[in-house]
XYZ file of C-alpha atoms in Angstrom:
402
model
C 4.083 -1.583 78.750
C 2.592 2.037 77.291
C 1.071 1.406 74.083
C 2.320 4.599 71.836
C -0.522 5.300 69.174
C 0.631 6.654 66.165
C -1.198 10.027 65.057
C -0.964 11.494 61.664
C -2.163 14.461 60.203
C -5.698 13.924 58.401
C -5.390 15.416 54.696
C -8.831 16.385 53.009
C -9.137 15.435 49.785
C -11.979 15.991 47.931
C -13.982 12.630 47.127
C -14.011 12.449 42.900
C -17.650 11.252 43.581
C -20.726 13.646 43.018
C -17.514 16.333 41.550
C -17.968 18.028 39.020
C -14.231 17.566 37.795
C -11.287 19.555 37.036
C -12.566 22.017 34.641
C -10.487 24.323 32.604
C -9.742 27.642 33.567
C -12.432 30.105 31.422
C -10.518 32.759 29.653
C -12.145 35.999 30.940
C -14.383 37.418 27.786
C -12.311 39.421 25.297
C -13.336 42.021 22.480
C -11.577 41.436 19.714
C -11.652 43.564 16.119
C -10.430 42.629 12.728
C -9.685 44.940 10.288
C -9.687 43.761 6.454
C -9.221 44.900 2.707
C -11.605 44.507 0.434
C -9.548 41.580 -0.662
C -11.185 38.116 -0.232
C -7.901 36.241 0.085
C -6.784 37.748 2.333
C -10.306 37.661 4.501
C -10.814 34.175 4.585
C -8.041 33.035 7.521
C -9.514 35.489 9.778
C -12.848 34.373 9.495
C -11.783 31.093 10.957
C -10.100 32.803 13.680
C -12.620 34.878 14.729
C -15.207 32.048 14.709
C -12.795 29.936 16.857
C -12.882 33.430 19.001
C -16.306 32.981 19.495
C -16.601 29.545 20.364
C -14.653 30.142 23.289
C -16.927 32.837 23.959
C -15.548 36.222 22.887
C -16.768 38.924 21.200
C -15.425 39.482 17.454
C -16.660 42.560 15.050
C -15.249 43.585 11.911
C -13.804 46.625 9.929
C -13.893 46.899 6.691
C -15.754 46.967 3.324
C -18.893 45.592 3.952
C -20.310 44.469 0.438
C -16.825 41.879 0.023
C -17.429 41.025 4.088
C -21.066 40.327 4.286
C -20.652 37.187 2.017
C -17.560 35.686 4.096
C -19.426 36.092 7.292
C -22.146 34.498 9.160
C -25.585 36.280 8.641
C -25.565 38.958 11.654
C -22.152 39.982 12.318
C -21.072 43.052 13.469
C -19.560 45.038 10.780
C -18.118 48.626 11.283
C -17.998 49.742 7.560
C -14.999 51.681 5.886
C -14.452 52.890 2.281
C -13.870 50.533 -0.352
C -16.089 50.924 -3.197
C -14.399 53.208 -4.987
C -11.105 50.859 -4.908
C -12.373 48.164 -6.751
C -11.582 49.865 -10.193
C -8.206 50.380 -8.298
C -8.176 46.559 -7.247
C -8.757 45.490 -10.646
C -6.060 47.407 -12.398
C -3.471 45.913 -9.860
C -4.283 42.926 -10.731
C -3.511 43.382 -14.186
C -0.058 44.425 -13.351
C 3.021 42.132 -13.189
C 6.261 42.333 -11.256
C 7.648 45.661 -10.248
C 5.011 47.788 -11.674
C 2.480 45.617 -9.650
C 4.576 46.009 -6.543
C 4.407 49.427 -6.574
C 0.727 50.252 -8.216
C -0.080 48.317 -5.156
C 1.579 50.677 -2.589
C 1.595 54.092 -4.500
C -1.988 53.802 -5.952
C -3.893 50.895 -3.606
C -2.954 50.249 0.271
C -1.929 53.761 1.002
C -4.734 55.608 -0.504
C -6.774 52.876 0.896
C -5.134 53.440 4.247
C -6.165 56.902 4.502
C -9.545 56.077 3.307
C -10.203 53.852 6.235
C -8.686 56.058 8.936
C -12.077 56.933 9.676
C -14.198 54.326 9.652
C -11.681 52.482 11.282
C -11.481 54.759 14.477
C -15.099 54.756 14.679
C -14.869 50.929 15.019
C -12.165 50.917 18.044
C -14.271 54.140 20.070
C -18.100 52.001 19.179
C -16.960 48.696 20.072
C -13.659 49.003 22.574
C -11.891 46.029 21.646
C -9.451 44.891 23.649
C -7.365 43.817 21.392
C -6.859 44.542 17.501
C -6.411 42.114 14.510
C -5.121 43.581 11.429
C -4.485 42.309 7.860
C -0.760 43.194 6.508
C -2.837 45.394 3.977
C -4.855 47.639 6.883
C -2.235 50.590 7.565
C -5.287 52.439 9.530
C -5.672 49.714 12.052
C -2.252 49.665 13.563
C -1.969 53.647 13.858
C -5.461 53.776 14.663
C -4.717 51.158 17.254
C -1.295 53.095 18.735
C -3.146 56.313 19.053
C -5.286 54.429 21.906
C -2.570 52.312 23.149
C -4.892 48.941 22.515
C -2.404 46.180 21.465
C -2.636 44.621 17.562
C -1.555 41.845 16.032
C -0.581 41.699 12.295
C -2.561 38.617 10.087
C -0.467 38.092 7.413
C -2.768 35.443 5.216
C 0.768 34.608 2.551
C 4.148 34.351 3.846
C 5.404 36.131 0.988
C 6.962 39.192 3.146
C 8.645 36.623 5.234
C 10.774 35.642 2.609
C 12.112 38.920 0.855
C 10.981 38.689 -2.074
C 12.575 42.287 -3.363
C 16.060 41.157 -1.521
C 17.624 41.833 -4.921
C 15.835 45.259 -5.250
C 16.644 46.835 -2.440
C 15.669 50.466 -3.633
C 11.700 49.130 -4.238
C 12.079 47.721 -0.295
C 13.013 51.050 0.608
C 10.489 52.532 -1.104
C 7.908 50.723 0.693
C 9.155 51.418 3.637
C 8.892 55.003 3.187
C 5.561 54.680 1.958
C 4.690 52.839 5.260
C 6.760 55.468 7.463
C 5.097 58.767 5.615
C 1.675 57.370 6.279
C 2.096 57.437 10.057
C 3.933 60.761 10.191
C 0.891 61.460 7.995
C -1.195 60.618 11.060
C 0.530 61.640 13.764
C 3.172 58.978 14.704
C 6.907 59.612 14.673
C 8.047 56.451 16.838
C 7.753 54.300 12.999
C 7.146 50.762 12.807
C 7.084 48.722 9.891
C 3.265 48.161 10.132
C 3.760 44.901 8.115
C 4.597 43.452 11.480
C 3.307 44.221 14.868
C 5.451 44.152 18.038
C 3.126 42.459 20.210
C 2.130 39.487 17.433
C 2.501 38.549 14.179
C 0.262 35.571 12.985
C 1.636 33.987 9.919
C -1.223 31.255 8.590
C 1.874 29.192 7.042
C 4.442 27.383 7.983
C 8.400 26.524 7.934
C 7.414 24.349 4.688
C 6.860 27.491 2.538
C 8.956 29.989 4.829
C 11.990 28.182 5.491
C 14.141 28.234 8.571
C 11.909 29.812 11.225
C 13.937 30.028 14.224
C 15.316 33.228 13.762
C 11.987 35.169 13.772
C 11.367 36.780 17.477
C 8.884 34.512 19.859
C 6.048 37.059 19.003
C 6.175 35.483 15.664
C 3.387 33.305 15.355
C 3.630 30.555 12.155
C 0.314 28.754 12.686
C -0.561 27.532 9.593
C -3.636 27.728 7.183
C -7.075 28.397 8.521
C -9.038 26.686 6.802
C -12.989 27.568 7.138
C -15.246 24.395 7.110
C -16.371 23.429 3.570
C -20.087 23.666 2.885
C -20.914 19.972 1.482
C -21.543 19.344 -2.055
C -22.154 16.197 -3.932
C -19.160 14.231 -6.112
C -19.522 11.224 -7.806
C -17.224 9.927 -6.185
C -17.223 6.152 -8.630
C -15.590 7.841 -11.439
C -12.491 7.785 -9.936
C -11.452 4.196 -10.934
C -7.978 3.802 -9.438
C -5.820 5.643 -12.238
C -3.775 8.622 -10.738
C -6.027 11.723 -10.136
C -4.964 15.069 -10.167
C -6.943 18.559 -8.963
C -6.793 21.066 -11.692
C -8.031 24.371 -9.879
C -6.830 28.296 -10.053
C -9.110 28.785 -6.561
C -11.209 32.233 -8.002
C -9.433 33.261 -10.673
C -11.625 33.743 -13.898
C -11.577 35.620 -17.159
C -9.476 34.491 -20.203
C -6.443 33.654 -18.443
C -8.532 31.133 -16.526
C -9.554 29.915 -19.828
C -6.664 29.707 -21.391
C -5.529 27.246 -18.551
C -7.746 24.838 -18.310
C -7.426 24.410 -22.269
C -4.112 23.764 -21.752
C -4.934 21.715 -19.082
C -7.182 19.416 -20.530
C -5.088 18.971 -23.422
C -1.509 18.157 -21.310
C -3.815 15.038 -19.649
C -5.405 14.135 -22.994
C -3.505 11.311 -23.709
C -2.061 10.666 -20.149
C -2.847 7.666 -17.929
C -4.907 9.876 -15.438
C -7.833 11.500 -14.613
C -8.249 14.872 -14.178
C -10.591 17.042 -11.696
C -11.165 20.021 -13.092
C -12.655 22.807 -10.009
C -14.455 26.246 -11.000
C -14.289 26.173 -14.594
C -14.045 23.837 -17.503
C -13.522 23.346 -21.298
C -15.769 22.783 -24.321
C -15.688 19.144 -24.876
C -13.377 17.780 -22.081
C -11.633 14.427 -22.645
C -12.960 11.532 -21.440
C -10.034 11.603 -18.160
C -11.962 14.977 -17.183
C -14.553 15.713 -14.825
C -15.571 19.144 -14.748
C -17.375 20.707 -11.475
C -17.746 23.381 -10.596
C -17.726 22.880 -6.658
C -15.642 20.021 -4.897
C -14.862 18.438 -1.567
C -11.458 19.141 -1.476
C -10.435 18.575 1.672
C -12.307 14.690 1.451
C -11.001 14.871 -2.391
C -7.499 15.193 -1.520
C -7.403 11.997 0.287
C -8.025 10.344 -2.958
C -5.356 12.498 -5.353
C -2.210 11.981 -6.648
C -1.241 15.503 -7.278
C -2.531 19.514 -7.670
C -2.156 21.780 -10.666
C -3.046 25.024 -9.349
C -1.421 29.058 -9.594
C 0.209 28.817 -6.904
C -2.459 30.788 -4.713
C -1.087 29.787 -1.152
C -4.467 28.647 0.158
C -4.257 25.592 -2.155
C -0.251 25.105 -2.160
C -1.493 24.654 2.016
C -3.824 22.226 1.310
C -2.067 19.992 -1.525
C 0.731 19.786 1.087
C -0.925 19.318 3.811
C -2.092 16.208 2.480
C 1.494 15.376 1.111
C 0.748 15.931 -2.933
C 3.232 17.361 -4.923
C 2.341 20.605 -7.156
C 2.672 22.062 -10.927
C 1.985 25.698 -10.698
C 1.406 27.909 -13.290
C 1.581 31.646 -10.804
C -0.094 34.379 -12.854
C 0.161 37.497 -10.607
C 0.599 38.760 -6.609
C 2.597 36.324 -4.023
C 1.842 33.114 -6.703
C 5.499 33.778 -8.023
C 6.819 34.109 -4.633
C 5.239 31.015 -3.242
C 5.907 28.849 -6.604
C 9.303 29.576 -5.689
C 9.098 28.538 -2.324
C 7.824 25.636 -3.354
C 10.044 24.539 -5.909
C 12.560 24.989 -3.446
C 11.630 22.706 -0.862
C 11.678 20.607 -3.655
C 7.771 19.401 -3.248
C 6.322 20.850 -7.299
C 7.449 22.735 -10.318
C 6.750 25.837 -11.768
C 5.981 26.226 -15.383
C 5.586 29.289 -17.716
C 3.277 28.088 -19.628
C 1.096 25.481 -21.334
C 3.617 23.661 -23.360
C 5.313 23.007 -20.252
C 2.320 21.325 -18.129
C 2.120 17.592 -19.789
C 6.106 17.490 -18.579
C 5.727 18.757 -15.476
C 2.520 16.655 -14.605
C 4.280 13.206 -15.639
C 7.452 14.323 -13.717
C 5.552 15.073 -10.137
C 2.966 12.412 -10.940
C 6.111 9.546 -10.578
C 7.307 8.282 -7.830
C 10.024 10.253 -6.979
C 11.725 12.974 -4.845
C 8.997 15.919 -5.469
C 6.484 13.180 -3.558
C 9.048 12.715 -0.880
C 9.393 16.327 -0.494
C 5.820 16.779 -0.469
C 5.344 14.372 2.060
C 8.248 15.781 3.989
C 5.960 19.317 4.274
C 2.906 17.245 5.555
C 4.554 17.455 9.729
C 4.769 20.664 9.346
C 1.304 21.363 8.661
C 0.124 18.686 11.291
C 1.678 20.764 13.841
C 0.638 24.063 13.160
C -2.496 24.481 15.279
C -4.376 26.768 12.398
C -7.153 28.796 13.931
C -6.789 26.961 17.299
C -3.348 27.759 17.694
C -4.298 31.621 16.288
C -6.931 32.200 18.883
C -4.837 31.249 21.524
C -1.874 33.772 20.960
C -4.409 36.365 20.904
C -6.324 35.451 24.085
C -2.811 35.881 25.502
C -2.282 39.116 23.582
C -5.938 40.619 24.482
């Protein structure tokens, strides 16, 4: 009988022992420039961005006005300076302004003078440091053009999803207008195949989300909705034992100051006077607070908001992110720039209300405070957040874009 020995083929498989592992595919080293206003608001996504950038090992500089910069950045960056110290008269004024005549004192006498300014600076940046890849704020017209003029791809940071949501769709003349303004700038510089520089064509990173924005499933793939990007707090200290169980709310208007700052937190403190709450009050304070008000004038939020019932706030979009994101329904009192817009957007989704003034905040506090459907909607916004990505999420469309 012929024994018939089965043969197979041997396989070789590497032995898991003494291996290193499976280890991620390294993203080759990218250069990578962002190009800001002298705006701080508009800054501060970026900068987590770019330090996510550089955790992963990339190189990030900067272009822009140095003096607002230098302060928002680590100690050592690389900063390419432009104009911008003769615009902060300019700045100032604008932000005076309300409506219309803000709208367009902000094009006609701000971002396209500023635009020009920067041209050079700007182009010094791209031929110094040879990024591969641009990053520039909705407000930067230089950037883009100076970007097209040496074929290097850009991607638009829009820190507010304000233009996402026509806010002029019922003025349809001041649209135009802007988008003349836009247009003549980069005939003005060489360019007659015109893009809306408001939004690139290779990527669009919008630090919000379909909570604020709505429907978001019509905007082309290169439209990025990541979500705030938050940098990390610096610790402080907060005593944290006065809270005693009552309903707390954050009163905060972020960095706005001066007498309408004022004027708020007087109004404040006297719409939670006789209320069964306490009150934070963040940045600024009153003579003589009530005994349900804490004044500091630095706070954990992020740990804080863990512990809150609800946000009073002007609607600046950094903190309308961060009440929601931790499901808290808002009272906004918007003063000036996208705080109407996203006040709006807000009371829309049905997650805070918008008042017009002090005599309106006690009412509006004790409506969002119960339990009711601005909660639910506010806790209906929280997903979207969650899923975002932020700066993670940010850095990875652009190491696919660089």
């Amino acid at each position: 009988m012929t024994q018939r020995r089965a043969s197979a083929r041997r396989v070789q498989v590497p032995s898991i022992l003494g291996d290193p592992g499976i280890q991620r595919v390294r993203t080759p080293e990218r250069r990578f420039l962002f190009a800001v206003p002298p705006l701080t608001g508009r800054i501060a996504p970026t900068v987590a961005v770019a330090a996510e950038l550089a955790r992963r090992g990339h190189k990030v500089a900067w272009t822009g006005h140095r003096p607002t910069l230098e302060p928002l950045l680590r100690p050592g960056s690389r900063i390419f300076s432009t104009a911008g110290d003769e615009f902060g008269p300019v700045r100032d004024r604008w932000l005076e302004l309300r409506g219309l005549d803000a709208v367009r004192f902000l094009w006609e006498d701000f971002l396209v003078p500023l635009g020009h300014a920067m041209m050079p600076g700007v182009e010094r940046a791209l031929d110094r440091f040879r990024p591969d890849a641009v990053v520039s704020d909705q407000a930067v017209l230089a950037a883009p053009v100076a970007a097209r003029h040496r074929e290097i791809p850009w991607a638009t940071s829009a820190a507010s999803p304000a233009e996402f949501t026509r806010p002029l769709a019922d003025r349809p003349d001041v649209e135009e207008e802007i988008r003349d303004h836009i247009g003549d700038f980069q005939l003005g510089h060489g360019i007659e195949d015109l893009l809306d520089l408001r939004f690139s064509d290779h990527l669009t990173l919008v630090f919000s989300t379909s909570a604020l924005v709505g429907d978001t499933s019509f905007f082309p793939d290169h439209f990025a909705f990541v979500g705030p990007a938050a940098t990390r707090e610096a610790p402080c200290a907060f005593p944290w034992e006065w809270l005693d169980g009552r309903p707390a709310v954050l009163v905060t208007l972020g960095k706005v100051t001066g007498p309408p700052a004022e004027r708020f937190f007087r109004a404040a403190a006297d719409a939670v006077r006789d209320m069964d709450v306490q009150a934070v009050f963040a940045g600024a304070g009153v003579d003589a607070p009530p005994p349900n008000v804490l004044v500091r004038e630095r706070v954990p939020r992020h740990k804080l908001l863990e512990r809150l019932s609800a946000v009073a706030c002007h609607g600046g979009h950094s903190t309308v992110c961060a009440a929601l994101s931790h499901g808290l329904p808002l009272v906004m009192a918007p003063m000036r720039d996208d705080q109407p817009v996203i006040a709006r957007r807000v009371e829309a989704a049905g997650a805070g209300i918008s008042v017009d003034g002090p005599d309106e905040l006690r009412a509006a506090l004790a409506a969002v405070l119960a339990d009711g459907p601005h909660r639910a909607a506010a806790e209906a916004a929280r997903p979207a957040f969650a899923a975002a990505g932020g700066a993670a999420e940010a850095a990875d469309r652009l190491e696919k874009l660089a």
